[in-house]
Structure formats: C-alpha cells, structure tokens
Amino acid sequence: MNTDQLIKVFKAKFSGDYAVFSAPGRINIIGEHTDYNNGFVLPGAIDKTIDLVIKINHNSNIINVIANDLKEEESITKDTTKTKYHWTKYILGVVCELTKLGCNIPGFDCVFGGNVPVGSGMSSSAALESAVGLALNELLGLKLSRIQLAKAGQMAEHNYVGVRCGIMDQFASLFGEKGKLVKLDCRSLEYEMIPFNPENYSIVLMDTRVSHSLASSEYNKRRASCEEGVGIISAKYPEVKSLRDVTFNMLEEFIDDMQIETYKRCLYVIGETVRMQKACDALKTNDFITLGNLMFECHDGLQLLYEVSCKELDFLVYTAGKFDGAIGSRMMGGGFGGCTISLVETAKEKDFIEHSSNKFKTEFGYLPHVHEVKIAEGARRII
Ligand code: GLA
C-alpha cells in the first residue's frame, strides 16, 4: 500500500518525527470457528494492509487519531469510556489491554488507512490492532512478544468491541510469512509454517458486499452454544475442556441432553477439526483436489449446521461448485456476509470470475467485488 498519502495527512495535522507500521489482513484456507474452540486454523497473512503513521507524545496522555479513508478523527485518552466512532474502540482497546499488562502508554498522534476491505471477512480490525500494538511495543520499548500483542488485540475485541473472538486473525496478521500458511494450534499456540504455492491453482476471493451486521451478536451466540455443549459433555467427561477434546461418538451420547441447535453447532466444530487435519495431510502431498473438496464440505457445515452463512455466500459457493475448474469454495471468516474463498485452476480463473459475477448479478442485481490476494509477510515497521 502506498503510505505517502498517510504521511502527508500526518504532516499536515501533526508535527515531529514519525514511524510507519504496516499490518496485513488475512485469509483462512480452512478451520473456521475452530479457534475459540481450542482447535486448529490455517490462515495466511495477505498483501493487503492497514498502515499506521505514528508519533509518541511523551508529555501528554491524549491519543489523537485520524482514520484517513473515512475522513474521521477523534481524540481519546485511556480513560475514555465511550468513543465517537466504532474504529476508535480497536485502538483504545489495544492501549487499555497493554496498560493492563503493566505498560505505561503515553499519548500519541497517528493516522491510519489501508486497503484491507472493511466488512469482507479479511480482518481489517485485527490488522489495525496489530499495527497499533506493534508500533507501541517498538516505539516504547515494551519488549512484549508477538504472542502477547496478538492476545492484546484479541482482548481488545472482547472487552472494548464486544466480540468474543478467537486469536486467529491477530495471530495471522502478526506471524504471517510470504507464501506460507500458519497452521496454528489455538490451545497451545504452537504453530507451523506450511508452504502454500499451488502452482496451477489460484485463490479467488469474491465479496458479496453484504455487510455482516449480525456478525458480532450471532458470533457471540455461536461461541456460547459451543460452551454450553462443552458444559453438558464435561459433566460426564471432566477431561473435556473444549470441543477440541470431543469426538463424534462422545457427542452422540448427549444428543438427547442438548437442544438441537447446540448439537448442530458442536457437530460442525468437531467435523471441522477433522477436516482441518485432513486438509493439512493433503497439503503435504500437494493434493489440492482433496483440499478443495474439504472446503466445499466446510461450507456445507457452516451453512447448515453452524448457520453463519447467507444466501449470497451460498449462491457463490453453489455457482463455484458447478464450474469446471473451481476445485473448492466456501464462505470465509465469521460469516453473515463478506467473501467466499475459492481454489480455481489458474488457467480458468478469468472465466470463473466472469461466470460467477454474471450469475450473481442476474440473481441479486449487482456485481460482487473480486479481491486478488497473495500470501504475504506479517506486521512490521516500514519506516
Ligand atoms: C472471526 C474471528 C476469528 C474466527 C473467525 C471464524 O474472524 O475474529 O477469531 O473465529 O471469525 O473462524
């Protein structure tokens, strides 16, 4: 992303030396809604970033922020309880979470902007949190690890935004590497970088442009259902701490003890954990056909059991399923809107995009957005 414009705005509004940090959004190949169930995920950082021009003001506790793309600005302090804008919560949240870790965060001036599409399920919010956390860590010499920064971003979402998310998005933004996926064990936070260079296939993101307005409340409900399921199962199996520890057979024992909705949510998560492992095995042998099939299965689960899809996402996945050359497709991220991620033969990528876009337009009356992404490096200082 070109940061010149952000620097120009910074110089016009503030003064003094500045530093520039950049943090990416993410895609996720498979392993959806598994992170807060202590399972595995397989995200990658992408070449779309949120960039932050920042200067610390050691003599002040005021945090002045400009959201360049939105042409909005706000001044807050750590003690601000109600922000004027939604995006300010991400910054306030990170500042407050770092403060809870014992860090002394003075005021600062900053301008941010970028090209991670907002509301597309590519985690622009985690990118912003990661950029702010990394900048404060480095400029103030806080000596926090990237894992601590990822957790601070996650807790900012829980405590200041109200979304009880897992750690996948912040982790991917901070730990991503070019051409590699992060296979993250969300229980131990151990991770493995898995090369992802499907020579003959491309990743295509098609954005329904449906904004996921239900996302935060329904997301928290899904998490609560999973926890409810664990509560019921662990009464008999105390070793069960999360759905990660539950097998299909175990769940079947409790089918009459839980609401059908809770059962369906648990069934999806257990299935996704199995798919995730199969996907990693398939990647080891570059078996993209198997990976693609698992992506279709994942979507079925998200649509029918976890119920976090929407008709626009379902339509795109269905259309991909009928297109010769699209070997996998599913909705990506929290759901209720945003993007599908598809694995498509590179030679047929253009046709696929045209075909899906036209079908979508006939059905819904407008064109989806297509995002081209590459798997790229994680958050870093660039100036
Ligand atoms: C959102 C959350 C993540 C994860 C995904 C679903 O992106 O922020 O923690 O739960 O949804 O996989």
XYZ file of C-alpha atoms and ligand atoms in Angstrom:
395
model
C 0.000 0.000 0.000
C 1.194 3.491 -0.725
C 1.776 5.266 2.581
C 2.654 8.674 1.040
C -0.869 9.948 1.455
C -0.982 8.920 5.123
C 2.348 10.656 5.767
C 1.082 13.784 4.008
C -2.009 13.878 6.200
C 0.112 13.241 9.293
C 2.457 16.124 8.457
C -0.438 18.497 7.770
C -2.066 17.774 11.120
C 0.767 16.861 13.481
C 4.454 17.603 13.769
C 7.736 15.885 14.538
C 9.348 12.579 13.622
C 7.108 9.720 12.776
C 7.382 5.975 12.254
C 5.263 3.869 9.916
C 3.958 0.370 10.662
C 2.049 -1.976 8.419
C -0.093 -4.972 9.373
C -1.930 -7.295 6.970
C -5.401 -8.748 6.840
C -5.750 -12.497 6.442
C -7.378 -15.284 4.526
C -8.205 -18.637 6.076
C -7.990 -21.774 3.962
C -9.914 -23.994 6.374
C -10.577 -24.248 10.118
C -13.443 -21.776 10.573
C -14.902 -21.084 14.027
C -12.427 -23.535 15.489
C -10.052 -21.042 17.105
C -12.236 -20.266 20.141
C -12.884 -23.984 20.477
C -9.169 -24.562 21.042
C -8.839 -26.206 17.632
C -6.568 -25.606 14.642
C -6.754 -22.928 11.954
C -4.904 -22.455 8.678
C -4.769 -18.744 7.853
C -2.259 -16.709 5.901
C -1.432 -13.003 6.000
C -2.253 -11.216 2.738
C -0.792 -8.406 0.692
C -3.498 -6.011 1.843
C -2.603 -3.966 4.866
C -3.593 -1.333 7.372
C -0.788 1.202 7.662
C -0.195 3.488 10.585
C 1.860 6.672 10.777
C 2.550 7.387 14.415
C 4.460 9.585 16.823
C 4.564 9.183 20.596
C 3.887 12.296 22.733
C 5.671 11.637 25.984
C 4.290 14.794 27.623
C 0.627 14.127 27.011
C -1.942 11.432 27.610
C -4.082 12.426 24.649
C -4.370 9.980 21.768
C -5.185 11.795 18.528
C -6.269 9.529 15.706
C -7.226 10.161 12.097
C -8.932 7.431 10.081
C -7.798 8.663 6.688
C -10.048 6.520 4.478
C -13.120 7.533 6.428
C -12.046 11.172 6.831
C -12.863 10.943 10.523
C -10.796 11.958 13.517
C -11.102 11.560 17.227
C -9.125 12.335 20.378
C -9.311 9.977 23.332
C -7.427 9.034 26.469
C -7.032 5.656 28.155
C -9.956 6.622 30.365
C -12.386 7.312 27.539
C -15.446 5.168 28.142
C -17.486 5.952 25.059
C -15.849 6.625 21.722
C -17.443 8.676 18.980
C -16.512 6.208 16.248
C -16.557 2.440 16.170
C -12.991 2.129 14.839
C -11.575 4.076 17.779
C -12.543 1.155 20.020
C -9.885 -1.031 18.424
C -7.181 1.489 19.238
C -8.487 2.269 22.709
C -8.836 -1.461 23.342
C -5.215 -2.208 22.476
C -3.966 0.723 24.570
C -6.017 -0.425 27.568
C -5.004 -4.081 27.192
C -1.319 -3.122 27.050
C -1.872 -0.957 30.134
C -3.352 -3.988 31.910
C -0.088 -5.796 31.178
C 1.683 -3.108 33.203
C 2.844 -0.974 30.267
C 2.795 2.778 30.589
C 1.305 4.096 27.365
C 1.585 7.870 26.887
C -0.417 9.867 24.349
C 0.319 9.626 20.624
C -0.673 11.084 17.283
C -1.493 8.779 14.422
C -3.068 8.474 11.006
C -4.134 5.121 9.626
C -5.589 3.781 6.409
C -5.184 0.883 4.057
C -6.566 -1.495 1.521
C -7.959 -4.353 3.619
C -11.611 -4.226 2.605
C -13.745 -3.479 5.666
C -16.518 -5.987 6.396
C -15.267 -8.576 3.910
C -14.106 -11.097 6.474
C -10.425 -10.317 5.860
C -9.904 -8.910 9.349
C -9.227 -5.246 8.856
C -9.854 -4.814 12.579
C -7.169 -7.321 13.582
C -4.799 -5.587 11.165
C -5.437 -2.256 12.895
C -4.967 -3.799 16.339
C -1.748 -5.474 15.257
C -0.351 -2.282 13.733
C -1.107 -0.291 16.897
C 0.232 -2.990 19.227
C 3.421 -3.460 17.246
C 4.025 0.293 16.973
C 3.604 0.923 20.699
C 5.717 -2.122 21.548
C 8.559 -0.983 19.382
C 8.461 2.783 19.936
C 8.105 2.458 23.708
C 10.497 -0.487 24.050
C 7.820 -2.545 25.823
C 9.531 -5.842 24.992
C 6.279 -7.737 24.598
C 6.285 -10.841 22.438
C 4.164 -11.069 19.298
C 2.013 -13.625 21.094
C 1.315 -11.062 23.820
C 0.448 -8.500 21.145
C -1.909 -10.959 19.433
C -3.629 -11.659 22.743
C -3.898 -7.935 23.473
C -5.639 -7.457 20.102
C -7.982 -10.351 20.809
C -8.816 -8.988 24.266
C -9.404 -5.533 22.774
C -12.163 -7.181 20.718
C -13.611 -8.946 23.751
C -13.512 -6.063 26.191
C -13.890 -2.952 24.040
C -15.635 -4.066 20.831
C -17.823 -6.772 22.340
C -16.849 -9.658 20.036
C -15.632 -12.754 21.879
C -13.372 -13.765 19.008
C -10.602 -16.324 18.898
C -6.970 -15.499 18.236
C -6.685 -16.500 14.581
C -6.887 -13.073 12.961
C -4.410 -11.260 15.186
C -2.042 -14.232 15.087
C -2.090 -14.405 11.293
C -1.523 -10.667 10.992
C 1.477 -10.755 13.333
C 3.041 -14.086 12.352
C 2.316 -14.357 8.615
C 5.091 -15.118 6.138
C 5.206 -14.742 2.381
C 3.991 -17.861 0.564
C 3.223 -19.707 3.796
C 0.130 -20.560 5.795
C 0.175 -20.620 9.574
C -1.057 -23.907 10.991
C -1.910 -22.713 14.464
C -2.873 -24.857 17.408
C -5.151 -22.431 19.231
C -4.817 -24.358 22.503
C -1.031 -24.382 22.872
C -0.401 -21.503 20.440
C 2.300 -23.647 18.843
C 2.424 -23.104 15.126
C 3.976 -24.441 11.993
C 4.527 -22.520 8.762
C 3.197 -24.510 5.820
C 4.363 -23.560 2.315
C 1.412 -22.829 0.065
C 2.335 -22.447 -3.570
C -0.335 -24.196 -5.583
C 1.287 -23.811 -8.995
C -1.767 -24.422 -11.130
C -4.417 -23.016 -8.819
C -5.278 -19.519 -7.689
C -7.110 -18.232 -4.670
C -10.085 -16.100 -5.645
C -11.980 -14.031 -3.106
C -15.449 -12.949 -4.163
C -17.060 -10.385 -1.948
C -20.856 -10.464 -1.668
C -20.703 -6.878 -0.369
C -23.228 -7.953 2.233
C -22.041 -6.342 5.422
C -22.041 -8.729 8.328
C -24.172 -6.598 10.644
C -25.390 -9.644 12.567
C -21.869 -10.821 12.944
C -20.997 -9.712 16.471
C -24.191 -10.768 18.222
C -24.597 -14.050 16.319
C -20.865 -14.750 16.647
C -21.090 -14.493 20.418
C -24.176 -16.737 20.365
C -22.278 -19.413 18.441
C -19.485 -19.291 20.954
C -21.975 -19.545 23.816
C -23.598 -22.618 22.189
C -20.214 -24.311 21.923
C -19.526 -23.563 25.577
C -22.940 -24.884 26.514
C -22.189 -28.131 24.668
C -18.860 -28.455 26.461
C -20.609 -27.853 29.802
C -23.021 -30.727 29.167
C -20.356 -33.144 27.927
C -17.778 -32.306 30.597
C -20.269 -33.138 33.357
C -19.661 -36.780 32.387
C -16.177 -36.384 30.864
C -14.300 -33.927 33.095
C -11.233 -34.154 30.844
C -13.218 -32.304 28.163
C -12.219 -28.639 28.328
C -13.300 -27.569 24.850
C -14.878 -29.005 21.695
C -11.356 -29.848 20.571
C -11.489 -32.725 23.070
C -14.841 -34.097 21.885
C -15.250 -36.931 19.356
C -18.319 -37.647 17.218
C -19.090 -40.696 19.366
C -18.925 -38.710 22.573
C -21.265 -36.067 21.181
C -23.795 -38.698 20.098
C -24.152 -39.798 23.711
C -25.584 -36.391 24.567
C -27.897 -35.894 21.631
C -30.969 -36.093 23.882
C -29.438 -33.902 26.568
C -28.926 -30.820 24.480
C -31.026 -28.551 22.333
C -30.860 -29.490 18.688
C -29.253 -26.125 17.946
C -26.414 -26.756 20.416
C -25.953 -30.249 18.985
C -25.663 -28.887 15.444
C -23.102 -26.259 16.470
C -20.981 -28.892 18.232
C -21.304 -31.305 15.325
C -19.991 -28.672 12.930
C -16.960 -27.834 15.087
C -15.992 -31.472 15.596
C -16.314 -32.081 11.845
C -14.232 -29.016 11.077
C -11.459 -30.224 13.356
C -11.351 -33.499 11.407
C -11.415 -31.649 8.068
C -8.629 -29.369 9.198
C -6.319 -32.324 9.878
C -7.221 -33.929 6.559
C -6.503 -30.630 4.812
C -3.036 -30.425 6.357
C -2.310 -34.006 5.249
C -3.499 -33.159 1.747
C -1.259 -30.097 1.633
C 1.785 -32.201 2.482
C 1.339 -34.064 -0.797
C 0.073 -31.062 -2.774
C -3.275 -32.796 -3.114
C -5.296 -29.695 -3.870
C -8.293 -31.657 -5.125
C -8.803 -33.159 -1.661
C -8.243 -29.749 -0.086
C -10.864 -28.252 -2.390
C -13.417 -30.939 -1.516
C -12.840 -30.253 2.156
C -13.521 -26.566 1.525
C -16.896 -27.431 -0.044
C -17.694 -29.685 2.939
C -16.686 -26.910 5.303
C -19.155 -24.575 3.628
C -21.965 -27.118 3.951
C -21.271 -27.284 7.671
C -21.147 -23.510 8.057
C -24.383 -23.142 6.101
C -26.447 -25.990 7.507
C -25.094 -26.763 10.973
C -23.364 -23.650 12.211
C -25.789 -21.401 10.296
C -23.472 -18.461 9.787
C -23.802 -18.141 6.012
C -26.243 -16.052 3.951
C -27.971 -16.568 0.621
C -25.424 -14.506 -1.304
C -22.494 -16.561 0.027
C -24.368 -19.815 -0.600
C -25.086 -18.747 -4.153
C -21.423 -18.031 -4.899
C -20.312 -21.360 -3.445
C -23.046 -23.217 -5.323
C -22.046 -21.490 -8.566
C -18.385 -22.372 -7.954
C -19.385 -25.995 -7.332
C -20.903 -26.176 -10.789
C -17.965 -24.522 -12.537
C -15.487 -26.911 -14.095
C -12.114 -25.723 -12.802
C -13.213 -24.457 -9.381
C -11.999 -27.238 -7.113
C -13.026 -25.748 -3.770
C -15.091 -22.900 -2.377
C -16.558 -21.783 0.901
C -17.530 -18.710 2.879
C -14.618 -17.260 4.815
C -14.365 -15.697 8.269
C -17.043 -15.073 10.872
C -19.885 -15.137 8.329
C -23.246 -13.423 7.672
C -21.679 -11.682 4.673
C -18.248 -10.887 3.355
C -16.329 -13.142 0.992
C -16.083 -16.598 -0.375
C -12.649 -18.115 -0.886
C -12.295 -20.402 -3.889
C -9.494 -22.512 -5.280
C -9.604 -22.268 -9.055
C -7.437 -23.589 -11.875
C -5.309 -20.588 -12.793
C -5.965 -21.138 -16.493
C -9.707 -20.782 -15.857
C -9.570 -18.018 -13.249
C -10.726 -15.219 -15.566
C -13.632 -17.296 -16.880
C -14.565 -18.264 -13.337
C -14.681 -14.662 -12.168
C -16.730 -13.588 -15.178
C -19.100 -16.531 -14.893
C -19.684 -16.171 -11.140
C -20.020 -12.395 -11.352
C -22.607 -12.580 -14.128
C -24.628 -15.272 -12.387
C -24.522 -13.285 -9.149
C -25.648 -10.116 -10.918
C -28.569 -11.919 -12.541
C -29.621 -13.267 -9.160
C -29.048 -10.240 -6.918
C -28.908 -7.283 -9.291
C -25.365 -6.137 -8.531
C -21.825 -7.362 -9.082
C -19.718 -8.878 -6.325
C -16.243 -7.434 -5.769
C -13.284 -9.601 -6.630
C -10.170 -9.302 -4.489
C -6.830 -10.543 -5.716
C -4.622 -11.520 -2.837
C -1.217 -13.073 -2.346
C 0.022 -14.673 0.838
C 2.404 -12.145 2.268
C 4.521 -11.210 5.264
C 3.120 -10.264 8.651
C 3.077 -6.972 10.559
C 6.258 -4.899 10.509
C 7.764 -1.450 10.709
C 8.295 0.009 7.264
C 9.755 3.459 8.096
C -13.653 -14.042 13.036
C -12.927 -14.101 14.378
C -11.914 -15.233 14.420
C -12.538 -16.557 13.983
C -13.323 -16.380 12.681
C -14.102 -17.615 12.326
O -12.760 -13.710 12.019
O -12.269 -12.881 14.636
O -11.353 -15.339 15.703
O -13.317 -17.105 14.999
O -14.242 -15.303 12.753
O -13.235 -18.671 12.064
